[in-house]
mmCIF file of C-alpha atoms in Angstrom:
data_model
loop_
_atom_site.group_PDB
_atom_site.id
_atom_site.type_symbol
_atom_site.label_atom_id
_atom_site.label_comp_id
_atom_site.label_asym_id
_atom_site.label_seq_id
_atom_site.Cartn_x
_atom_site.Cartn_y
_atom_site.Cartn_z
ATOM 1 C CA ASP A 1 -2.927 15.858 -0.419
ATOM 2 C CA SER A 2 -5.093 13.085 -0.640
ATOM 3 C CA GLY A 3 -7.075 14.692 2.215
ATOM 4 C CA VAL A 4 -6.829 11.796 4.745
ATOM 5 C CA THR A 5 -4.258 12.989 8.005
ATOM 6 C CA GLN A 6 -1.498 11.432 10.324
ATOM 7 C CA THR A 7 -0.023 13.175 12.889
ATOM 8 C CA PRO A 8 2.721 12.822 14.229
ATOM 9 C CA LYS A 9 4.838 13.252 11.225
ATOM 10 C CA HIS A 10 7.530 11.256 13.242
ATOM 11 C CA LEU A 11 8.307 9.688 16.529
ATOM 12 C CA ILE A 12 11.411 8.888 18.086
ATOM 13 C CA THR A 13 11.739 7.089 21.138
ATOM 14 C CA ALA A 14 13.492 3.834 22.925
ATOM 15 C CA THR A 15 12.690 0.350 23.106
ATOM 16 C CA GLY A 16 10.701 -1.150 25.471
ATOM 17 C CA GLN A 17 8.439 2.078 25.441
ATOM 18 C CA ARG A 18 4.608 2.655 23.994
ATOM 19 C CA VAL A 19 3.873 4.549 21.317
ATOM 20 C CA THR A 20 0.158 6.395 18.879
ATOM 21 C CA LEU A 21 -0.010 6.641 15.463
ATOM 22 C CA ARG A 22 -3.900 8.764 14.683
ATOM 23 C CA CYS A 23 -5.233 9.170 11.062
ATOM 24 C CA SER A 24 -8.345 10.851 10.234
ATOM 25 C CA PRO A 25 -10.034 8.856 7.031
ATOM 26 C CA ARG A 26 -10.713 11.013 3.683
ATOM 27 C CA SER A 27 -14.092 12.678 4.535
ATOM 28 C CA GLY A 28 -16.986 10.569 3.462
ATOM 29 C CA ASP A 29 -14.919 7.729 4.232
ATOM 30 C CA LEU A 30 -15.419 4.273 6.538
ATOM 31 C CA SER A 31 -12.681 1.913 6.128
ATOM 32 C CA VAL A 32 -9.513 2.823 7.367
ATOM 33 C CA TYR A 33 -5.994 0.642 6.457
ATOM 34 C CA TRP A 34 -2.605 -0.070 8.717
ATOM 35 C CA TYR A 35 0.333 -0.313 6.657
ATOM 36 C CA GLN A 36 3.732 -0.762 7.828
ATOM 37 C CA GLN A 37 6.622 -0.136 5.503
ATOM 38 C CA SER A 38 10.388 -0.556 5.841
ATOM 39 C CA LEU A 39 12.825 -1.400 3.663
ATOM 40 C CA ASP A 40 13.565 -4.995 3.511
ATOM 41 C CA GLN A 41 9.531 -6.222 3.980
ATOM 42 C CA GLY A 42 7.924 -3.342 1.826
ATOM 43 C CA LEU A 43 4.069 -2.537 2.151
ATOM 44 C CA GLN A 44 2.562 -5.501 4.934
ATOM 45 C CA PHE A 45 -0.972 -4.813 4.682
ATOM 46 C CA LEU A 46 -1.940 -5.104 9.236
ATOM 47 C CA ILE A 47 -5.173 -4.359 9.517
ATOM 48 C CA GLN A 48 -8.175 -2.856 8.670
ATOM 49 C CA TYR A 49 -11.473 -1.555 9.764
ATOM 50 C CA TYR A 50 -14.566 -0.856 8.970
ATOM 51 C CA ASN A 51 -17.136 1.666 10.851
ATOM 52 C CA GLY A 52 -16.092 1.139 13.730
ATOM 53 C CA GLU A 53 -15.294 -2.732 13.637
ATOM 54 C CA GLU A 54 -12.630 -3.982 12.944
ATOM 55 C CA ARG A 55 -12.624 -5.858 9.614
ATOM 56 C CA ALA A 56 -9.679 -7.667 8.521
ATOM 57 C CA LYS A 57 -6.276 -8.443 9.890
ATOM 58 C CA GLY A 58 -3.103 -8.743 8.309
ATOM 59 C CA ASN A 59 0.544 -10.051 9.452
ATOM 60 C CA ILE A 60 -0.592 -7.434 13.063
ATOM 61 C CA LEU A 61 1.712 -8.295 16.212
ATOM 62 C CA GLU A 62 0.724 -9.653 19.372
ATOM 63 C CA ARG A 63 2.372 -5.955 21.100
ATOM 64 C CA PHE A 64 0.533 -4.106 17.972
ATOM 65 C CA SER A 65 -3.155 -3.080 18.414
ATOM 66 C CA ALA A 66 -6.095 -0.646 16.723
ATOM 67 C CA GLN A 67 -9.860 0.667 16.335
ATOM 68 C CA GLN A 68 -10.984 2.101 15.164
ATOM 69 C CA PHE A 69 -13.390 5.096 17.164
ATOM 70 C CA PRO A 70 -17.080 6.577 16.784
ATOM 71 C CA ASP A 71 -16.018 10.220 14.731
ATOM 72 C CA LEU A 72 -14.245 6.941 12.494
ATOM 73 C CA HIS A 73 -10.521 8.553 12.935
ATOM 74 C CA SER A 74 -8.599 5.486 13.860
ATOM 75 C CA GLU A 75 -5.456 4.901 16.722
ATOM 76 C CA LEU A 76 -2.953 1.888 15.941
ATOM 77 C CA ASN A 77 -0.872 0.948 19.336
ATOM 78 C CA LEU A 78 2.532 0.037 19.784
ATOM 79 C CA SER A 79 3.348 -1.371 22.100
ATOM 80 C CA SER A 80 7.200 -3.310 24.307
ATOM 81 C CA LEU A 81 9.272 -1.626 21.335
ATOM 82 C CA GLU A 82 12.036 -2.796 19.973
ATOM 83 C CA LEU A 83 14.841 -1.808 17.691
ATOM 84 C CA GLY A 84 12.818 -3.867 14.114
ATOM 85 C CA ASP A 85 9.513 -1.805 14.475
ATOM 86 C CA SER A 86 10.820 0.903 13.051
ATOM 87 C CA ALA A 87 9.694 1.821 9.953
ATOM 88 C CA LEU A 88 7.152 4.293 8.363
ATOM 89 C CA TYR A 89 3.545 3.458 8.641
ATOM 90 C CA PHE A 90 1.091 4.531 6.687
ATOM 91 C CA CYS A 91 -3.656 4.805 6.923
ATOM 92 C CA ALA A 92 -4.843 4.795 4.286
ATOM 93 C CA SER A 93 -8.802 4.871 3.800
ATOM 94 C CA SER A 94 -11.430 4.136 1.552
ATOM 95 C CA ALA A 95 -15.285 4.464 0.087
ATOM 96 C CA PHE A 96 -15.675 0.306 1.422
ATOM 97 C CA THR A 97 -18.760 0.138 1.684
ATOM 98 C CA GLY A 98 -19.125 -3.677 2.967
ATOM 99 C CA GLY A 99 -19.040 -5.457 0.142
ATOM 100 C CA TRP A 100 -15.948 -8.220 -0.524
ATOM 101 C CA MET A 101 -14.305 -6.921 -3.052
ATOM 102 C CA TYR A 102 -11.686 -2.971 -1.553
ATOM 103 C CA ASN A 103 -11.572 -0.288 -3.849
ATOM 104 C CA GLU A 104 -9.693 2.452 -4.699
ATOM 105 C CA GLN A 105 -7.627 3.092 -1.269
ATOM 106 C CA PHE A 106 -5.901 7.180 0.085
ATOM 107 C CA PHE A 107 -3.484 7.355 2.014
ATOM 108 C CA GLY A 108 -2.038 9.627 4.484
ATOM 109 C CA PRO A 109 2.183 11.057 4.582
ATOM 110 C CA GLY A 110 2.857 8.287 7.005
ATOM 111 C CA THR A 111 4.247 8.754 10.232
ATOM 112 C CA ARG A 112 8.568 7.297 10.648
ATOM 113 C CA LEU A 113 8.445 6.015 13.416
ATOM 114 C CA THR A 114 12.288 5.718 15.502
ATOM 115 C CA VAL A 115 13.623 3.113 17.769
ATOM 116 C CA LEU A 116 17.040 4.029 19.424
ATOM 117 C CA GLY B 1 1.308 -17.701 3.498
ATOM 118 C CA GLN B 2 0.072 -15.899 0.614
ATOM 119 C CA GLN B 3 2.422 -13.662 -1.097
ATOM 120 C CA VAL B 4 3.216 -11.699 -4.172
ATOM 121 C CA MET B 5 6.235 -11.924 -5.473
ATOM 122 C CA GLN B 6 7.339 -8.180 -7.531
ATOM 123 C CA ILE B 7 9.836 -8.712 -10.348
ATOM 124 C CA PRO B 8 12.607 -7.081 -10.647
ATOM 125 C CA GLN B 9 13.153 -4.768 -7.417
ATOM 126 C CA TYR B 10 14.673 -2.096 -9.612
ATOM 127 C CA GLN B 11 15.254 -0.735 -12.803
ATOM 128 C CA HIS B 12 17.054 2.226 -14.535
ATOM 129 C CA VAL B 13 16.634 2.998 -18.322
ATOM 130 C CA GLN B 14 17.082 5.549 -19.854
ATOM 131 C CA GLU B 15 15.036 8.544 -20.215
ATOM 132 C CA GLY B 16 12.552 7.619 -23.648
ATOM 133 C CA GLU B 17 12.428 3.899 -23.179
ATOM 134 C CA ASP B 18 10.283 1.290 -22.655
ATOM 135 C CA PHE B 19 9.490 -0.014 -18.703
ATOM 136 C CA THR B 20 8.227 -3.404 -17.641
ATOM 137 C CA THR B 21 7.205 -4.897 -13.631
ATOM 138 C CA TYR B 22 5.505 -7.855 -13.369
ATOM 139 C CA CYS B 23 3.624 -9.003 -10.052
ATOM 140 C CA ASN B 24 3.046 -13.280 -9.298
ATOM 141 C CA SER B 25 0.537 -14.910 -6.986
ATOM 142 C CA SER B 26 0.238 -18.368 -5.945
ATOM 143 C CA THR B 27 -2.822 -17.658 -5.164
ATOM 144 C CA THR B 28 -5.960 -16.601 -6.989
ATOM 145 C CA LEU B 29 -6.431 -12.353 -6.748
ATOM 146 C CA SER B 30 -10.054 -11.041 -6.899
ATOM 147 C CA ASN B 31 -8.318 -8.504 -8.425
ATOM 148 C CA ILE B 32 -5.099 -6.438 -7.995
ATOM 149 C CA GLN B 33 -4.102 -2.717 -7.959
ATOM 150 C CA TRP B 34 -1.443 -0.715 -8.677
ATOM 151 C CA TYR B 35 -0.447 2.547 -6.939
ATOM 152 C CA LYS B 36 3.126 4.433 -7.490
ATOM 153 C CA GLN B 37 5.808 6.128 -4.482
ATOM 154 C CA ARG B 38 7.140 8.327 -5.160
ATOM 155 C CA PRO B 39 10.961 9.099 -3.329
ATOM 156 C CA GLY B 40 9.468 10.467 -0.246
ATOM 157 C CA GLY B 41 6.078 10.559 -0.772
ATOM 158 C CA HIS B 42 3.431 7.857 0.392
ATOM 159 C CA PRO B 43 1.480 5.678 -2.652
ATOM 160 C CA VAL B 44 -1.086 6.795 -4.878
ATOM 161 C CA PHE B 45 -4.259 4.675 -6.552
ATOM 162 C CA LEU B 46 -3.074 3.932 -10.442
ATOM 163 C CA ILE B 47 -5.570 2.333 -11.521
ATOM 164 C CA GLN B 48 -8.190 -1.409 -10.352
ATOM 165 C CA LEU B 49 -8.501 -4.654 -12.558
ATOM 166 C CA VAL B 50 -10.541 -6.932 -11.230
ATOM 167 C CA LYS B 51 -12.067 -9.185 -14.635
ATOM 168 C CA SER B 52 -10.146 -11.606 -16.206
ATOM 169 C CA GLY B 53 -7.223 -11.075 -18.925
ATOM 170 C CA GLU B 54 -8.737 -7.754 -18.520
ATOM 171 C CA VAL B 55 -6.549 -4.459 -19.799
ATOM 172 C CA LYS B 56 -6.358 -1.019 -19.010
ATOM 173 C CA LYS B 57 -4.308 2.127 -20.133
ATOM 174 C CA GLN B 58 -3.981 5.184 -18.195
ATOM 175 C CA LYS B 59 -2.263 7.405 -21.000
ATOM 176 C CA ARG B 60 1.486 6.701 -21.615
ATOM 177 C CA LEU B 61 0.643 2.850 -18.510
ATOM 178 C CA THR B 62 -0.467 -0.130 -20.033
ATOM 179 C CA PHE B 63 -1.484 -2.929 -17.014
ATOM 180 C CA GLN B 64 -3.065 -6.184 -17.591
ATOM 181 C CA PHE B 65 -4.670 -8.196 -15.238
ATOM 182 C CA GLY B 66 -3.920 -12.608 -16.563
ATOM 183 C CA GLU B 67 -6.242 -14.846 -17.653
ATOM 184 C CA ALA B 68 -5.304 -16.453 -14.525
ATOM 185 C CA LYS B 69 -5.935 -13.573 -12.203
ATOM 186 C CA LYS B 70 -2.150 -14.220 -11.042
ATOM 187 C CA ASN B 71 -0.574 -12.576 -12.428
ATOM 188 C CA SER B 72 -0.443 -8.715 -13.460
ATOM 189 C CA SER B 73 2.180 -6.175 -15.112
ATOM 190 C CA LEU B 74 2.329 -2.436 -16.235
ATOM 191 C CA HIS B 75 4.039 -1.615 -19.136
ATOM 192 C CA ILE B 76 5.031 1.926 -19.564
ATOM 193 C CA THR B 77 5.992 3.511 -23.170
ATOM 194 C CA ALA B 78 8.411 6.295 -23.441
ATOM 195 C CA THR B 79 9.716 6.752 -20.355
ATOM 196 C CA GLN B 80 9.905 10.118 -18.779
ATOM 197 C CA THR B 81 11.716 11.902 -15.409
ATOM 198 C CA THR B 82 8.273 11.961 -14.044
ATOM 199 C CA ASP B 83 7.765 8.362 -13.586
ATOM 200 C CA VAL B 84 10.244 8.175 -11.403
ATOM 201 C CA GLY B 85 9.391 5.950 -7.931
ATOM 202 C CA THR B 86 8.441 2.918 -6.380
ATOM 203 C CA TYR B 87 5.166 1.678 -8.997
ATOM 204 C CA PHE B 88 3.663 -1.147 -6.424
ATOM 205 C CA CYS B 89 0.915 -3.581 -6.993
ATOM 206 C CA ALA B 90 -1.655 -4.672 -4.543
ATOM 207 C CA GLY B 91 -3.702 -8.048 -4.362
ATOM 208 C CA GLN B 92 -6.634 -9.204 -2.719
ATOM 209 C CA VAL B 93 -7.649 -12.826 -1.553
ATOM 210 C CA GLY B 94 -9.983 -12.865 0.334
ATOM 211 C CA ASP B 95 -10.427 -10.478 2.353
ATOM 212 C CA LYS B 96 -6.535 -9.201 2.756
ATOM 213 C CA ILE B 97 -4.178 -7.418 0.897
ATOM 214 C CA ILE B 98 -1.426 -8.458 -0.389
ATOM 215 C CA PHE B 99 1.288 -5.780 -1.991
ATOM 216 C CA GLY B 100 4.274 -7.001 -3.707
ATOM 217 C CA LYS B 101 7.608 -5.599 -2.469
ATOM 218 C CA GLY B 102 7.787 -2.415 -5.409
ATOM 219 C CA THR B 103 9.432 -1.960 -8.160
ATOM 220 C CA ARG B 104 11.640 0.786 -8.385
ATOM 221 C CA LEU B 105 12.564 2.763 -11.184
ATOM 222 C CA HIS B 106 14.812 5.044 -11.423
ATOM 223 C CA ILE B 107 15.334 7.102 -14.852
ATOM 224 C CA LEU B 108 18.596 8.169 -16.197
ATOM 225 C CA PRO B 109 18.444 11.684 -18.159
#
């Protein structure tokens, strides 16, 4: 158990819909990362938040957005869903303190999204 | 765009044989991390390499970071069934983390 929790575990929805994935980081971790894992694309870095602020952006689509709340939990919002958005979405947290170098990330169990 | 290429994509080895996976980047990396993901599980951190030419060992696992900080390797000696899973490298370029596509290791008993 990494200490990172994600809900829900599974989500099945239809194209065009909007969903919200939730992540609670390990106690004390200020940094949260979101990743998308699909069979053909591997693990894709989407976005990082540090202490409530967006810090780095990866390959995140405009239809996707995220935020980190004052209690440090984070939500990833996926809208206008397409079949190709079906994937495993991981959240990770770390003790990153805002410097230049990332450190060990602890991954949650993931949310499996299926878009029909 | 920036990429971290990881090879091979799949590797089948007999139990007891050695295994190596390689990562190559088109860009100099600030550091590189290695993760292991068991089937049905989530990535678990193994190690981070920061210095040029760095070599680190964890029991049967040996990690290397190239002199130019553009490539890295993970070598497992005498594989065991518990080594089954997908091994990912993740390189930092600027403020971004770029994961390789992983090498899936199958162990034949």
